[in-house]
Amino acid sequence: MAVIREQDIDKGRDAWRRWADAARAQRDAGTDALDVRPDLPRPMWAMAVRYTLHLLERKAPGPGVEVRVAPWGAVKILDGPESDPHNLTPPDVVELDPDVWLRVAAGITAWDDERDAGRIGAIGERDDLGWLLPL
């Protein structure tokens, strides 16, 4: 199932642009990059997350790593072993909160910085997606 509906792609692109602009303005105003969290409506956050997960899925398709950004979406990316047919969970899973995901997707923070701050949960050998980011 797609993380974003085709008819919502333009809304997602706009939400992503607005989130990234607000995040950069917040950072430029002196907020520490790891604390950037724009005060925008929840539906805008949801669309930005879904749209960026869609971009990630297109950039690195495959069944090997599941990227989860609860509560708004999850995608499977990269080549590799597929999900176990009994539980549908791939061997590699990465979980991020929406603010962490959007910061690394926008290049506000680096993957290593968020991971070192303990804000990325990862299981498996392919837990470093920094080389795919920013989008």
mmCIF file of C-alpha atoms in Angstrom:
data_model
loop_
_atom_site.group_PDB
_atom_site.id
_atom_site.type_symbol
_atom_site.label_atom_id
_atom_site.label_comp_id
_atom_site.label_asym_id
_atom_site.label_seq_id
_atom_site.Cartn_x
_atom_site.Cartn_y
_atom_site.Cartn_z
ATOM 1 C CA MET A 1 0.000 0.000 0.000
ATOM 2 C CA ALA A 2 1.289 3.436 -0.908
ATOM 3 C CA VAL A 3 2.317 5.770 1.898
ATOM 4 C CA ILE A 4 0.592 8.700 0.158
ATOM 5 C CA ARG A 5 -2.318 8.764 -2.257
ATOM 6 C CA GLU A 6 -1.540 9.902 -5.783
ATOM 7 C CA GLN A 7 -4.031 12.760 -5.526
ATOM 8 C CA ASP A 8 -2.202 14.038 -2.407
ATOM 9 C CA ILE A 9 1.284 14.311 -3.957
ATOM 10 C CA ASP A 10 0.965 18.060 -4.587
ATOM 11 C CA LYS A 11 -0.374 18.642 -1.058
ATOM 12 C CA GLY A 12 2.513 16.600 0.296
ATOM 13 C CA ARG A 13 5.083 18.532 -1.726
ATOM 14 C CA ASP A 14 3.638 21.809 -0.437
ATOM 15 C CA ALA A 15 3.562 20.579 3.177
ATOM 16 C CA TRP A 16 7.164 19.412 2.876
ATOM 17 C CA ARG A 17 8.278 22.767 1.459
ATOM 18 C CA ARG A 18 6.458 24.685 4.185
ATOM 19 C CA TRP A 19 7.870 22.431 6.930
ATOM 20 C CA ALA A 20 11.422 22.715 5.606
ATOM 21 C CA ASP A 21 11.175 26.514 5.232
ATOM 22 C CA ALA A 22 9.842 26.878 8.786
ATOM 23 C CA ALA A 23 12.523 24.523 10.130
ATOM 24 C CA ARG A 24 15.336 26.417 8.411
ATOM 25 C CA ALA A 25 13.967 29.727 9.718
ATOM 26 C CA GLN A 26 13.852 28.297 13.229
ATOM 27 C CA ARG A 27 17.432 27.030 12.945
ATOM 28 C CA ASP A 28 18.617 30.328 11.453
ATOM 29 C CA ALA A 29 16.988 32.158 14.384
ATOM 30 C CA GLY A 30 19.320 30.324 16.752
ATOM 31 C CA THR A 31 17.467 27.145 17.710
ATOM 32 C CA ASP A 32 19.839 24.201 18.114
ATOM 33 C CA ALA A 33 19.395 21.939 15.079
ATOM 34 C CA LEU A 34 18.464 18.937 17.263
ATOM 35 C CA ASP A 35 15.641 20.990 18.804
ATOM 36 C CA VAL A 36 14.107 22.309 15.575
ATOM 37 C CA ARG A 37 10.394 21.507 15.608
ATOM 38 C CA PRO A 38 8.267 24.007 13.664
ATOM 39 C CA ASP A 39 4.925 24.929 15.154
ATOM 40 C CA LEU A 40 2.750 23.865 12.237
ATOM 41 C CA PRO A 41 -0.628 22.113 12.102
ATOM 42 C CA ARG A 42 -0.626 18.346 12.652
ATOM 43 C CA PRO A 43 -2.109 17.605 9.190
ATOM 44 C CA MET A 44 0.805 19.481 7.593
ATOM 45 C CA TRP A 45 3.292 17.347 9.539
ATOM 46 C CA ALA A 46 1.452 14.201 8.438
ATOM 47 C CA MET A 47 1.540 15.188 4.767
ATOM 48 C CA ALA A 48 5.215 16.181 4.968
ATOM 49 C CA VAL A 49 6.099 12.816 6.520
ATOM 50 C CA ARG A 50 4.106 10.850 3.963
ATOM 51 C CA TYR A 51 5.538 12.798 1.063
ATOM 52 C CA THR A 52 9.146 12.413 2.220
ATOM 53 C CA LEU A 53 8.685 8.695 2.839
ATOM 54 C CA HIS A 54 7.320 8.490 -0.698
ATOM 55 C CA LEU A 55 10.491 10.233 -1.958
ATOM 56 C CA LEU A 56 12.687 7.836 0.025
ATOM 57 C CA GLU A 57 10.816 4.827 -1.342
ATOM 58 C CA ARG A 58 11.322 6.062 -4.901
ATOM 59 C CA LYS A 59 14.999 6.834 -4.280
ATOM 60 C CA ALA A 60 15.839 3.410 -2.835
ATOM 61 C CA PRO A 61 13.155 0.840 -3.711
ATOM 62 C CA GLY A 62 13.269 -2.656 -2.337
ATOM 63 C CA PRO A 63 11.958 -4.935 0.388
ATOM 64 C CA GLY A 64 14.960 -5.114 2.730
ATOM 65 C CA VAL A 65 14.623 -2.276 5.272
ATOM 66 C CA GLU A 66 11.431 -0.959 6.801
ATOM 67 C CA VAL A 67 11.463 2.725 7.764
ATOM 68 C CA ARG A 68 8.720 3.613 10.239
ATOM 69 C CA VAL A 69 7.669 7.140 11.127
ATOM 70 C CA ALA A 70 4.737 6.670 13.469
ATOM 71 C CA PRO A 71 1.948 7.463 13.368
ATOM 72 C CA TRP A 72 1.971 8.547 9.732
ATOM 73 C CA GLY A 73 3.748 6.023 7.610
ATOM 74 C CA ALA A 74 6.164 3.252 6.880
ATOM 75 C CA VAL A 75 7.948 2.190 3.712
ATOM 76 C CA LYS A 76 10.200 -0.652 2.692
ATOM 77 C CA ILE A 77 13.384 0.300 0.909
ATOM 78 C CA LEU A 78 16.679 -1.139 -0.338
ATOM 79 C CA ASP A 79 17.456 -4.508 -1.780
ATOM 80 C CA GLY A 80 17.976 -7.356 0.607
ATOM 81 C CA PRO A 81 16.151 -10.162 2.340
ATOM 82 C CA GLU A 82 12.398 -9.765 2.259
ATOM 83 C CA SER A 83 10.003 -9.999 5.166
ATOM 84 C CA ASP A 84 9.507 -13.280 6.938
ATOM 85 C CA PRO A 85 6.253 -14.600 5.441
ATOM 86 C CA HIS A 86 4.925 -15.335 8.927
ATOM 87 C CA ASN A 87 5.293 -11.922 10.546
ATOM 88 C CA LEU A 88 5.908 -9.598 7.556
ATOM 89 C CA THR A 89 8.720 -7.735 9.351
ATOM 90 C CA PRO A 90 11.952 -7.394 7.384
ATOM 91 C CA PRO A 91 15.247 -8.174 9.113
ATOM 92 C CA ASP A 92 16.147 -4.472 9.243
ATOM 93 C CA VAL A 93 13.795 -1.922 10.821
ATOM 94 C CA VAL A 94 14.428 1.781 11.455
ATOM 95 C CA GLU A 95 12.028 3.814 13.612
ATOM 96 C CA LEU A 96 11.998 7.601 13.933
ATOM 97 C CA ASP A 97 9.705 10.208 15.414
ATOM 98 C CA PRO A 98 8.267 12.627 12.840
ATOM 99 C CA ASP A 99 10.421 15.570 13.938
ATOM 100 C CA VAL A 100 13.612 13.489 13.741
ATOM 101 C CA TRP A 101 12.667 12.089 10.337
ATOM 102 C CA LEU A 102 11.833 15.467 8.846
ATOM 103 C CA ARG A 103 15.013 17.064 10.213
ATOM 104 C CA VAL A 104 17.270 14.435 8.625
ATOM 105 C CA ALA A 105 15.208 14.407 5.424
ATOM 106 C CA ALA A 106 15.616 18.198 5.145
ATOM 107 C CA GLY A 107 19.301 18.195 6.066
ATOM 108 C CA ILE A 108 18.650 20.230 9.223
ATOM 109 C CA THR A 109 20.524 17.525 11.133
ATOM 110 C CA ALA A 110 22.687 14.608 10.069
ATOM 111 C CA TRP A 111 21.788 10.974 10.578
ATOM 112 C CA ASP A 112 24.821 10.446 12.828
ATOM 113 C CA ASP A 113 23.878 13.401 15.047
ATOM 114 C CA GLU A 114 20.342 12.112 15.595
ATOM 115 C CA ARG A 115 21.559 8.551 16.153
ATOM 116 C CA ASP A 116 24.210 9.718 18.634
ATOM 117 C CA ALA A 117 21.512 11.667 20.489
ATOM 118 C CA GLY A 118 19.548 8.403 20.824
ATOM 119 C CA ARG A 119 16.699 9.507 18.606
ATOM 120 C CA ILE A 120 16.828 6.733 16.008
ATOM 121 C CA GLY A 121 15.745 3.207 16.808
ATOM 122 C CA ALA A 122 17.239 0.601 14.517
ATOM 123 C CA ILE A 123 17.382 -3.168 14.366
ATOM 124 C CA GLY A 124 19.534 -4.983 11.843
ATOM 125 C CA GLU A 125 22.734 -4.565 9.918
ATOM 126 C CA ARG A 126 21.528 -1.788 7.615
ATOM 127 C CA ASP A 127 20.653 0.804 10.220
ATOM 128 C CA ASP A 128 22.509 3.743 8.703
ATOM 129 C CA LEU A 129 20.434 5.558 6.106
ATOM 130 C CA GLY A 130 22.532 8.717 6.250
ATOM 131 C CA TRP A 131 23.905 8.108 2.770
ATOM 132 C CA LEU A 132 20.365 8.492 1.363
ATOM 133 C CA LEU A 133 19.719 11.812 3.072
ATOM 134 C CA PRO A 134 18.903 14.633 2.768
ATOM 135 C CA LEU A 135 16.205 14.053 0.197
#
